[in-house]
Backbone as numpy.savetxt, mean C-alpha at the origin, in Angstrom:
# Nx Ny Nz CAx CAy CAz Cx Cy Cz
10.26 -21.66 -12.06 9.85 -23.04 -11.79 8.49 -23.06 -11.12
7.72 -24.11 -11.40 6.47 -24.31 -10.67 6.77 -25.13 -9.43
6.51 -24.53 -8.27 6.87 -25.17 -7.01 5.61 -25.47 -6.21
5.44 -26.72 -5.83 4.29 -27.10 -5.01 4.48 -26.54 -3.60
3.42 -25.96 -3.01 3.55 -25.36 -1.68 4.13 -26.28 -0.61
3.82 -27.58 -0.67 4.28 -28.50 0.38 5.77 -28.86 0.23
6.40 -28.41 -0.85 7.83 -28.70 -1.02 8.72 -27.52 -0.65
8.09 -26.37 -0.31 8.87 -25.19 0.07 9.50 -25.43 1.45
10.81 -25.24 1.60 11.45 -25.47 2.89 10.94 -24.51 3.95
10.85 -24.98 5.19 10.37 -24.14 6.28 11.48 -23.26 6.85
12.72 -23.66 6.61 13.83 -22.90 7.17 15.03 -22.98 6.23
15.66 -21.84 5.98 16.88 -21.79 5.18 17.92 -20.97 5.93
19.08 -21.56 6.17 20.17 -20.86 6.87 19.69 -20.24 8.19
18.84 -20.96 8.90 18.39 -20.49 10.21 17.23 -19.53 10.17
16.83 -19.09 8.96 15.71 -18.15 8.85 14.42 -18.93 8.67
13.46 -18.72 9.58 12.19 -19.42 9.51 11.17 -18.60 8.74
10.47 -19.23 7.83 9.44 -18.55 7.08 8.16 -18.50 7.92
7.52 -17.31 7.93 6.31 -17.14 8.73 5.19 -18.02 8.23
4.48 -18.64 9.14 3.38 -19.53 8.76 2.05 -18.78 8.74
2.03 -17.55 9.25 0.77 -16.80 9.35 0.42 -16.10 8.05
1.38 -15.97 7.13 1.12 -15.27 5.86 0.42 -16.21 4.89
-0.71 -15.75 4.35 -1.46 -16.58 3.41 -1.80 -15.74 2.18
-0.87 -15.67 1.23 -1.09 -14.84 0.06 -1.87 -15.57 -1.03
-2.00 -16.88 -0.91 -2.81 -17.64 -1.85 -2.28 -17.70 -3.27
-0.98 -17.47 -3.44 -0.38 -17.46 -4.78 0.41 -18.74 -5.05
0.44 -19.12 -6.32 1.29 -20.22 -6.74 2.39 -19.67 -7.63
3.54 -20.33 -7.58 4.70 -19.83 -8.32 4.66 -20.27 -9.78
5.44 -19.57 -10.62 5.63 -20.03 -11.98 5.13 -19.09 -13.06
5.81 -19.11 -14.19 5.44 -18.28 -15.33 4.05 -18.62 -15.86
3.72 -19.90 -15.84 2.41 -20.33 -16.32 1.31 -19.73 -15.45
1.53 -19.73 -14.15 0.55 -19.16 -13.23 0.44 -17.65 -13.42
1.57 -16.99 -13.68 1.56 -15.55 -13.92 0.72 -15.20 -15.14
0.88 -15.97 -16.20 0.10 -15.70 -17.41 -1.38 -16.04 -17.21
-1.65 -16.98 -16.33 -3.04 -17.28 -15.98 -3.66 -16.07 -15.29
-2.92 -15.45 -14.35 -3.40 -14.23 -13.68 -3.61 -13.11 -14.69
-2.67 -12.99 -15.62 -2.79 -11.94 -16.64 -4.04 -12.14 -17.49
-4.29 -13.38 -17.88 -5.48 -13.67 -18.69 -6.76 -13.34 -17.93
-6.79 -13.69 -16.64 -7.97 -13.38 -15.83 -8.18 -11.87 -15.72
-7.07 -11.17 -15.54 -7.16 -9.71 -15.40 -7.65 -9.06 -16.68
-7.20 -9.55 -17.82 -7.61 -8.96 -19.10 -9.13 -9.04 -19.31
-9.76 -10.02 -18.68 -11.21 -10.16 -18.83 -11.96 -9.05 -18.09
-11.27 -8.35 -17.17 -11.92 -7.27 -16.43 -11.13 -5.95 -16.53
-10.17 -5.88 -17.44 -9.31 -4.70 -17.53 -10.09 -3.44 -17.91
-11.24 -3.61 -18.56 -12.03 -2.45 -18.96 -12.47 -1.63 -17.75
-12.62 -2.30 -16.59 -13.08 -1.61 -15.38 -11.93 -1.21 -14.46
-10.71 -1.39 -14.92 -9.54 -1.14 -14.06 -9.48 0.29 -13.54
-9.72 1.26 -14.40 -9.62 2.67 -13.98 -10.57 3.00 -12.85
-11.75 2.36 -12.85 -12.73 2.64 -11.79 -12.52 1.80 -10.54
-12.14 0.54 -10.74 -12.09 -0.40 -9.62 -10.74 -0.50 -8.92
-9.68 0.03 -9.51 -8.34 -0.19 -8.96 -8.15 0.43 -7.58
-8.95 1.42 -7.22 -8.80 2.09 -5.93 -9.73 1.53 -4.85
-10.49 0.49 -5.18 -11.46 -0.05 -4.22 -10.92 -1.35 -3.62
-10.43 -1.31 -2.40 -9.80 -2.51 -1.81 -10.74 -3.69 -1.58
-12.05 -3.43 -1.52 -12.99 -4.53 -1.30 -13.34 -5.25 -2.60
-12.85 -4.73 -3.72 -13.15 -5.29 -5.04 -11.87 -5.86 -5.66
-12.01 -6.93 -6.42 -10.86 -7.47 -7.15 -10.68 -6.62 -8.40
-10.03 -5.47 -8.23 -9.92 -4.54 -9.33 -8.52 -4.38 -9.88
-7.52 -4.86 -9.16 -6.14 -4.75 -9.63 -5.73 -6.02 -10.37
-4.56 -5.99 -10.97 -4.14 -7.15 -11.78 -3.67 -8.33 -10.93
-3.15 -8.05 -9.73 -2.61 -9.12 -8.90 -1.30 -9.67 -9.41
-0.68 -8.95 -10.35 0.56 -9.43 -10.98 1.83 -8.91 -10.32
1.71 -8.01 -9.35 2.90 -7.40 -8.77 3.90 -8.40 -8.19
3.47 -9.49 -7.54 4.46 -10.46 -7.05 5.26 -11.10 -8.19
4.57 -11.38 -9.29 5.24 -12.01 -10.43 6.17 -11.03 -11.14
5.77 -9.77 -11.22 6.62 -8.75 -11.81 7.86 -8.51 -10.95
7.65 -8.45 -9.64 8.76 -8.19 -8.72 9.79 -9.32 -8.75
9.31 -10.54 -8.94 10.20 -11.70 -8.95 10.78 -11.98 -10.34
10.31 -11.24 -11.34 10.80 -11.45 -12.70 10.21 -12.68 -13.36
9.09 -13.17 -12.83 8.46 -14.37 -13.38 7.71 -14.05 -14.67
7.26 -12.79 -14.76 6.64 -12.31 -15.99 7.25 -10.94 -16.27
7.38 -10.58 -17.53 8.05 -9.32 -17.86 7.04 -8.19 -18.06
7.44 -6.96 -17.75 6.58 -5.81 -18.02 6.22 -5.72 -19.51
7.15 -6.16 -20.38 6.87 -6.10 -21.82 5.71 -7.03 -22.17
5.67 -8.22 -21.58 4.55 -9.14 -21.84 3.23 -8.50 -21.41
3.28 -7.83 -20.27 2.07 -7.16 -19.76 1.66 -6.02 -20.69
2.64 -5.25 -21.15 2.36 -4.14 -22.04 1.73 -4.63 -23.35
2.30 -5.68 -23.92 1.77 -6.21 -25.18 0.34 -6.71 -25.01
0.07 -7.33 -23.86 -1.29 -7.82 -23.58 -2.25 -6.65 -23.43
-1.80 -5.58 -22.76 -2.65 -4.39 -22.57 -2.91 -3.70 -23.91
-1.89 -3.65 -24.76 -2.06 -3.04 -26.09 -3.07 -3.83 -26.93
-2.98 -5.15 -26.82 -3.92 -6.00 -27.56 -5.35 -5.75 -27.09
-5.50 -5.52 -25.78 -6.84 -5.26 -25.22 -7.31 -3.84 -25.55
-6.38 -3.02 -26.03 -6.70 -1.61 -26.32 -6.58 -1.32 -27.82
-6.82 -2.36 -28.62 -6.77 -2.23 -30.09 -5.44 -1.69 -30.59
-4.35 -2.10 -29.91 -3.02 -1.72 -30.35 -2.60 -0.31 -30.01
-3.40 0.40 -29.20 -3.10 1.79 -28.89 -2.62 1.97 -27.45
-1.74 2.97 -27.24 -1.31 3.31 -25.89 -2.42 4.06 -25.15
-3.20 4.81 -25.89 -4.31 5.56 -25.30 -5.61 5.14 -25.96
-6.68 5.28 -25.21 -7.97 4.88 -25.75 -8.91 4.57 -24.61
-9.25 3.30 -24.44 -10.13 2.90 -23.35 -9.47 3.16 -22.00
-10.24 3.66 -21.06 -9.69 4.08 -19.76 -8.98 2.96 -19.01
-9.56 1.74 -19.03 -8.98 0.63 -18.28 -7.57 0.28 -18.73
-7.39 -0.16 -19.98 -6.05 -0.49 -20.45 -5.08 0.69 -20.39
-5.56 1.88 -20.74 -4.70 3.06 -20.72 -4.16 3.33 -19.33
-5.02 3.22 -18.32 -4.59 3.46 -16.94 -3.59 2.41 -16.49
-3.83 1.14 -16.87 -2.89 0.09 -16.46 -1.54 0.25 -17.12
-1.54 0.67 -18.38 -0.28 0.93 -19.08 0.50 2.03 -18.35
-0.21 3.05 -17.88 0.48 4.12 -17.15 1.07 3.61 -15.84
0.41 2.64 -15.22 0.94 2.06 -13.98 2.20 1.24 -14.26
2.20 0.53 -15.38 3.41 -0.20 -15.78 4.56 0.79 -16.02
4.22 1.95 -16.57 5.24 2.98 -16.83 5.81 3.53 -15.52
4.95 3.64 -14.50 5.46 4.13 -13.20 6.50 3.17 -12.63
6.28 1.87 -12.78 7.27 0.90 -12.30 8.61 1.14 -13.00
8.53 1.35 -14.30 9.73 1.59 -15.09 10.39 2.91 -14.68
9.57 3.91 -14.43 10.09 5.22 -14.04 10.90 5.13 -12.74
10.35 4.44 -11.75 11.05 4.33 -10.47 12.35 3.53 -10.60
12.39 2.60 -11.54 13.64 1.88 -11.79 14.68 2.82 -12.37
14.26 3.70 -13.25 15.17 4.69 -13.82 15.68 5.66 -12.75
14.82 6.02 -11.80 15.23 6.90 -10.70 16.32 6.21 -9.88
16.13 4.92 -9.64 17.11 4.15 -8.86 18.47 4.13 -9.56
18.45 3.98 -10.87 19.70 3.92 -11.64 20.37 5.29 -11.74
19.57 6.31 -12.01 20.14 7.64 -12.23 20.47 8.37 -10.93
19.83 7.95 -9.84 20.07 8.61 -8.55 20.22 7.54 -7.47
21.34 6.81 -7.47 21.51 5.65 -6.58 21.43 5.97 -5.09
21.51 7.24 -4.72 21.45 7.54 -3.28 20.11 7.14 -2.65
19.05 7.05 -3.50 17.76 6.68 -2.93 17.76 5.24 -2.43
18.73 4.45 -2.90 18.84 3.06 -2.42 19.77 2.97 -1.21
20.24 4.13 -0.74 21.18 4.17 0.38 20.63 5.00 1.53
19.32 4.86 1.75 18.65 5.56 2.85 18.71 7.07 2.74
18.75 7.57 1.50 18.79 9.02 1.29 17.54 9.46 0.53
16.99 10.62 0.85 15.85 11.13 0.09 16.30 11.69 -1.25
15.41 11.70 -2.21 15.75 12.31 -3.50 15.91 13.82 -3.32
14.98 14.44 -2.59 15.08 15.86 -2.28 15.97 16.02 -1.05
17.21 16.42 -1.30 18.20 16.45 -0.22 17.83 17.38 0.92
17.11 18.45 0.62 16.77 19.39 1.69 15.84 18.75 2.74
15.16 17.66 2.35 14.27 17.01 3.32 15.05 16.16 4.33
16.37 16.09 4.17 17.17 15.37 5.17 17.10 16.06 6.52
16.75 17.33 6.53 16.74 18.08 7.79 15.41 18.00 8.54
14.45 17.26 7.99 13.16 17.13 8.69 13.36 16.38 10.01
12.87 16.93 11.11 13.05 16.28 12.42 12.05 15.15 12.66
12.31 14.00 12.06 11.41 12.86 12.23 11.37 12.40 13.69
10.21 11.91 14.11 10.07 11.36 15.46 10.59 9.92 15.47
11.01 9.47 16.64 11.50 8.10 16.79 10.72 7.39 17.89
9.42 7.29 17.71 8.57 6.65 18.72 8.37 5.18 18.37
9.03 4.31 19.11 8.87 2.87 18.88 7.47 2.40 19.22
6.84 3.06 20.19 5.48 2.70 20.59 4.48 2.98 19.47
4.57 4.18 18.90 3.67 4.54 17.79 3.95 3.67 16.56
5.21 3.39 16.33 5.58 2.57 15.18 5.01 1.16 15.33
5.07 0.62 16.54 4.54 -0.73 16.79 3.02 -0.75 16.59
2.34 0.33 17.01 0.88 0.41 16.83 0.53 0.45 15.35
1.32 1.18 14.60 1.10 1.27 13.14 1.34 -0.10 12.50
2.42 -0.77 12.85 2.75 -2.07 12.24 1.66 -3.11 12.48
1.09 -3.08 13.67 0.13 -4.12 14.04 -1.32 -3.73 13.76
-1.54 -2.56 13.17 -2.91 -2.15 12.87 -3.70 -1.80 14.10
-3.11 -0.96 14.95 -3.76 -0.56 16.19 -3.69 0.96 16.37
-3.96 1.68 15.29 -3.86 3.15 15.34 -5.16 3.83 15.72
-6.28 3.10 15.66 -7.58 3.70 15.93 -8.24 4.27 14.68
-7.51 4.25 13.57 -8.06 4.69 12.27 -8.37 3.44 11.46
-9.65 3.09 11.29 -10.03 1.81 10.67 -9.39 1.48 9.34
-9.34 2.43 8.41 -8.79 2.11 7.08 -7.28 1.86 7.16
-6.60 2.56 8.04 -5.16 2.35 8.24 -4.93 0.98 8.87
-5.70 0.67 9.90 -5.52 -0.60 10.61 -5.86 -1.79 9.70
-6.92 -1.64 8.90 -7.30 -2.73 7.99 -6.20 -2.99 6.98
-5.61 -1.92 6.46 -4.53 -2.07 5.49 -3.32 -2.77 6.08
-2.93 -2.37 7.27 -1.76 -2.98 7.90 -2.02 -4.44 8.28
-3.23 -4.74 8.67 -3.55 -6.14 9.00 -3.57 -7.00 7.74
-4.03 -6.43 6.63 -3.97 -7.18 5.37 -2.52 -7.48 5.02
-1.65 -6.49 5.18 -0.23 -6.68 4.90 0.35 -7.81 5.74
0.05 -7.81 7.03 0.61 -8.81 7.94 0.04 -10.20 7.71
-1.21 -10.27 7.27 -1.83 -11.57 7.06 -1.53 -12.16 5.68
-1.43 -11.30 4.66 -1.29 -11.78 3.29 0.10 -11.59 2.69
0.90 -10.70 3.29 2.17 -10.36 2.68 1.96 -9.50 1.45
0.80 -8.84 1.40 0.43 -8.00 0.27 -0.56 -6.96 0.77
-0.56 -5.78 0.13 -1.52 -4.76 0.49 -1.99 -4.04 -0.76
-3.26 -3.70 -0.77 -3.84 -2.95 -1.89 -3.10 -1.63 -2.07
-2.86 -1.23 -3.32 -2.03 -0.06 -3.59 -2.59 1.23 -2.99
-3.89 1.45 -3.05 -4.46 2.65 -2.44 -4.13 2.71 -0.96
-4.18 1.56 -0.30 -3.90 1.52 1.13 -2.41 1.67 1.42
-1.56 1.30 0.48 -0.12 1.54 0.67 0.13 3.04 0.78
-0.58 3.81 -0.03 -0.43 5.27 0.05 -1.00 5.80 1.36
-2.18 5.31 1.73 -2.84 5.79 2.95 -2.01 5.46 4.18
-1.54 4.22 4.29 -0.79 3.82 5.49 0.60 4.47 5.52
1.22 4.63 4.35 2.54 5.26 4.29 2.45 6.72 4.68
1.42 7.40 4.19 1.27 8.80 4.53 0.88 8.96 6.00
0.16 8.00 6.55 -0.19 8.08 7.96 1.07 8.01 8.82
1.97 7.09 8.48 3.19 6.96 9.27 4.05 8.21 9.15
4.24 8.69 7.93 5.16 9.81 7.72 4.56 11.17 8.03
3.24 11.31 7.84 2.62 12.61 8.06 1.88 12.70 9.40
1.03 11.73 9.70 0.29 11.77 10.97 1.22 11.52 12.17
2.07 10.51 12.03 2.95 10.16 13.15 4.30 10.84 13.06
4.61 11.42 11.92 5.89 12.11 11.68 7.07 11.18 11.98
6.90 9.91 11.64 7.96 8.92 11.82 8.69 8.74 10.49
9.97 8.61 10.56 10.84 8.50 9.39 10.29 7.49 8.39
10.09 7.94 7.16 9.54 7.08 6.11 10.38 5.84 5.87
11.68 5.92 6.20 12.56 4.76 5.97 12.23 3.60 6.88
11.65 3.89 8.05 11.19 2.81 8.94 10.09 2.02 8.24
9.16 2.74 7.65 8.04 2.09 6.96 8.49 1.38 5.70
9.40 2.02 4.96 9.92 1.40 3.74 10.55 0.05 4.06
11.32 0.01 5.13 11.99 -1.23 5.54 10.97 -2.29 5.96
9.94 -1.86 6.70 8.94 -2.82 7.17 8.15 -3.40 5.99
7.79 -2.57 5.04 7.08 -3.06 3.86 7.93 -4.09 3.11
9.21 -3.80 2.92 10.07 -4.74 2.20 10.20 -6.06 2.94
10.12 -6.00 4.25 10.21 -7.23 5.06 8.94 -8.06 4.91
7.79 -7.42 4.75 6.51 -8.11 4.74 5.99 -8.46 3.36
6.29 -7.62 2.36 5.64 -7.76 1.06 6.20 -8.91 0.22
5.30 -9.72 -0.31 5.72 -10.76 -1.24 6.07 -10.15 -2.60
5.55 -8.94 -2.86 5.88 -8.25 -4.11 6.85 -7.11 -3.87
7.61 -7.18 -2.78 8.56 -6.12 -2.45 9.55 -5.87 -3.58
9.60 -4.63 -4.04 10.48 -4.24 -5.13 11.17 -2.96 -4.68
12.49 -2.95 -4.64 13.23 -1.82 -4.10 12.84 -0.50 -4.75
12.83 -0.46 -6.07 12.55 0.79 -6.78 11.12 1.28 -6.54
10.14 0.40 -6.73 8.74 0.79 -6.58 8.41 1.12 -5.14
8.92 0.33 -4.21 8.64 0.56 -2.80 9.25 1.87 -2.33
10.50 2.10 -2.71 11.16 3.35 -2.34 10.45 4.55 -2.97
10.09 4.41 -4.24 9.40 5.50 -4.92 8.06 5.81 -4.28
7.33 4.78 -3.91 6.04 4.98 -3.27 6.15 5.64 -1.92
7.12 5.21 -1.14 7.31 5.80 0.18 7.78 7.25 0.09
8.67 7.53 -0.84 9.14 8.91 -0.96 8.04 9.82 -1.54
7.15 9.24 -2.34 5.99 10.00 -2.81 5.11 10.38 -1.62
4.81 9.40 -0.78 3.92 9.64 0.36 4.53 10.60 1.38
5.84 10.49 1.56 6.51 11.33 2.56 6.93 12.69 2.02
6.66 12.94 0.74 7.01 14.21 0.09 8.51 14.47 0.07
9.28 13.41 -0.13 10.74 13.56 -0.19 11.30 13.14 -1.55
10.43 12.66 -2.46 10.91 12.06 -3.70 10.81 12.92 -4.93
11.02 12.27 -6.08 11.06 12.97 -7.36 9.73 13.61 -7.72
8.70 12.81 -7.71 7.37 13.24 -8.15 6.45 13.40 -6.95
7.04 13.62 -5.78 6.31 13.50 -4.52 5.11 14.42 -4.43
4.12 13.94 -3.69 2.95 14.74 -3.38 3.41 15.97 -2.61
2.81 17.14 -2.83 3.22 18.34 -2.08 3.12 18.09 -0.57
4.06 18.61 0.18 4.13 18.28 1.61 2.87 18.69 2.37
2.14 19.67 1.83 0.93 20.13 2.52 -0.29 19.28 2.20
-0.12 18.27 1.31 -1.22 17.36 1.02 -1.13 16.19 1.98
-2.12 16.08 2.85 -2.12 15.04 3.88 -3.46 14.32 3.84
-3.43 13.05 3.51 -4.66 12.27 3.43 -5.39 12.27 4.78
-6.69 12.51 4.73 -7.54 12.30 5.91 -8.04 10.86 5.82
-7.63 9.99 6.74 -8.02 8.57 6.64 -9.52 8.35 6.55
-10.30 9.20 7.21 -11.76 9.01 7.17 -12.33 9.40 5.81
-11.77 10.42 5.18 -12.20 10.79 3.83 -11.82 9.69 2.84
-10.64 9.10 3.04 -10.18 8.03 2.17 -11.07 6.80 2.28
-11.43 6.43 3.50 -12.27 5.23 3.67 -13.68 5.47 3.14
-14.20 6.68 3.35 -15.54 6.99 2.85 -15.59 6.94 1.33
-14.51 7.37 0.71 -14.45 7.41 -0.76 -14.19 6.06 -1.38
-13.29 5.28 -0.77 -12.84 4.05 -1.41 -13.36 2.76 -0.77
-13.95 2.86 0.42 -14.58 1.69 1.05 -15.88 2.15 1.70
-16.78 2.72 0.90 -17.98 3.38 1.44 -18.85 2.51 2.34
-18.96 1.23 2.01 -19.80 0.34 2.83 -19.02 -0.33 3.96
-17.73 -0.04 4.04 -16.92 -0.61 5.12 -16.65 -2.10 4.97
-16.84 -2.63 3.76 -16.66 -4.08 3.55 -15.22 -4.50 3.83
-14.27 -3.76 3.28 -12.86 -4.11 3.49 -12.46 -3.91 4.95
-12.86 -2.82 5.53 -12.51 -2.53 6.93 -13.01 -3.65 7.84
-14.25 -4.05 7.65 -14.84 -5.06 8.54 -14.22 -6.44 8.33
-13.69 -6.68 7.14 -13.03 -7.97 6.90 -11.76 -8.09 7.73
-10.98 -7.01 7.81 -9.71 -7.08 8.53 -9.77 -6.50 9.94
-10.85 -5.82 10.25 -11.08 -5.34 11.62 -12.44 -5.88 12.06
-12.54 -7.20 12.25 -13.85 -7.81 12.55 -14.50 -7.29 13.82
-13.70 -6.71 14.72 -14.29 -6.16 15.94 -15.21 -4.98 15.65
-15.07 -4.42 14.42 -15.91 -3.28 14.04 -17.09 -3.71 13.17
-17.33 -5.00 13.05 -18.36 -5.50 12.14 -19.77 -5.03 12.51
-20.00 -4.73 13.78 -21.33 -4.29 14.21 -21.56 -2.80 14.11
-20.56 -2.08 13.61 -20.66 -0.62 13.52 -21.09 -0.23 12.11
-21.96 0.77 12.02 -22.46 1.20 10.71 -21.35 1.81 9.88
-21.52 1.75 8.55 -20.53 2.33 7.65 -20.40 3.82 7.88
-21.51 4.47 8.23 -21.49 5.91 8.50 -20.54 6.23 9.64
-20.60 5.43 10.68 -19.74 5.65 11.86 -18.28 5.35 11.54
-18.04 4.39 10.67 -16.66 4.04 10.32 -15.93 5.20 9.65
-16.69 6.09 9.02 -16.09 7.20 8.29 -16.22 8.54 9.02
-16.63 8.48 10.28 -16.81 9.71 11.05 -16.16 9.53 12.43
-15.12 10.30 12.75 -14.39 10.09 14.00 -15.24 10.19 15.27
-16.16 11.14 15.31 -17.00 11.31 16.50 -17.97 10.14 16.65
-18.61 9.77 15.55 -19.56 8.65 15.59 -18.84 7.34 15.89
-17.64 7.18 15.37 -16.87 5.96 15.62 -16.54 5.85 17.11
-16.06 6.93 17.69 -15.72 6.93 19.12 -16.93 6.59 19.96
-18.07 7.20 19.65 -19.31 6.94 20.39 -19.73 5.48 20.26
-19.68 4.95 19.05 -20.09 3.56 18.80 -19.18 2.57 19.53
-17.87 2.80 19.47 -16.91 1.91 20.13 -17.14 1.90 21.64
-17.36 3.08 22.20 -17.57 3.19 23.64 -18.91 2.60 24.08
-19.97 2.90 23.32 -21.30 2.42 23.71 -21.44 0.91 23.58
-20.74 0.33 22.59 -20.80 -1.12 22.40 -19.67 -1.86 23.13
-18.85 -1.08 23.83 -17.72 -1.64 24.60 -16.84 -2.56 23.71
-16.49 -2.02 22.56 -15.68 -2.77 21.61 -14.20 -2.61 21.93
-13.47 -3.68 21.85 -12.03 -3.66 22.12 -11.30 -3.14 20.88
-11.31 -1.83 20.73 -10.64 -1.19 19.60 -9.95 0.06 20.13
-8.71 0.30 19.74 -7.93 1.39 20.34 -8.45 2.78 19.99
-8.24 3.75 20.88 -8.57 5.15 20.56 -7.58 5.67 19.53
-7.85 6.84 18.98 -6.96 7.41 17.97 -5.56 7.60 18.54
-4.59 7.13 17.79 -3.19 7.25 18.22 -2.76 8.71 18.23
-3.36 9.48 17.33 -3.06 10.91 17.25 -4.27 11.60 16.64
-4.54 12.82 17.05 -5.65 13.59 16.49 -5.26 14.10 15.10
-6.19 13.99 14.15 -5.88 14.34 12.76 -5.45 15.80 12.63
-6.19 16.73 13.21 -5.85 18.15 13.07 -4.52 18.48 13.73
-4.28 17.89 14.91 -3.00 18.11 15.58 -1.84 17.59 14.72
-2.03 16.39 14.16 -0.99 15.78 13.33 -0.72 16.62 12.09
-1.78 17.14 11.51 -1.63 17.97 10.31 -0.79 19.22 10.60
-1.11 19.91 11.68 -0.37 21.12 12.02 1.09 20.80 12.37
1.30 19.66 13.03 2.66 19.28 13.43 3.54 19.01 12.21
3.03 18.28 11.26 3.86 17.94 10.09 4.06 19.17 9.19
3.05 20.01 9.08 3.22 21.23 8.29 4.31 22.11 8.90
4.31 22.22 10.21 5.33 23.03 10.88 6.73 22.43 10.67
6.80 21.09 10.73 8.10 20.42 10.55 8.66 20.65 9.15
7.79 20.54 8.13 8.25 20.75 6.76 8.59 22.20 6.49
7.79 23.12 7.01 8.06 24.53 6.79 9.38 24.94 7.43
9.64 24.39 8.60 10.90 24.72 9.30 12.11 24.17 8.56
């Protein structure tokens, strides 16, 4: 149904809907197909732009797919049409088709291995990992106060929009599970609570990938360096400065360098938190935990 924003109830069964979330989306199948049409006009650049959070490079269809407002088959047929009827060919459509396949894959994992929907890892041996239970660190991560700009910007986008760019979902998820060594299920639950496109299969699959506990998971010794990630995917700091405006006066070079960032924050007396954890210390800690 097409629902006007002013007719959405503010409270249902005692549950109040947050007023701070502004995802800017309208409901309905017609609106979903409008988004699809807009995306098809730039799908050729999808392979290059999809990892850049400061650019409108993704389809923006995940909320509609998660709600069943538009079908993956409709998206696939549209992508095939943009790719001259082929599954492979131009990088943009081909890459997007593979992303649609990942959604389908994680649904199959959920069906064939239902324990992943019951707070269990796919790789059972990872049940013995000694996750930390720091409510203080978890709260800092949730509110975007870790001291790592790209992580904080991603979490603030999530809290403000009810949506987060996919590259940043990986960065923030790996930060929680690898840097902070906090149980990935805490993050999985928080994402599902916040995301307008929350999908059990995709969300669980993504979190288990980042935490190295899932089917196709990243090797446990692969740990994203947040500064390398921001330098690569937000080189000019446009996205970071949008969601961390207190850092707007800091050069992009400093945003991607821990020593320069610390110096800049201190010299300009900026109200921005110090690093919640040192990257090298966190790396050695999580490697030791997984090896044990």
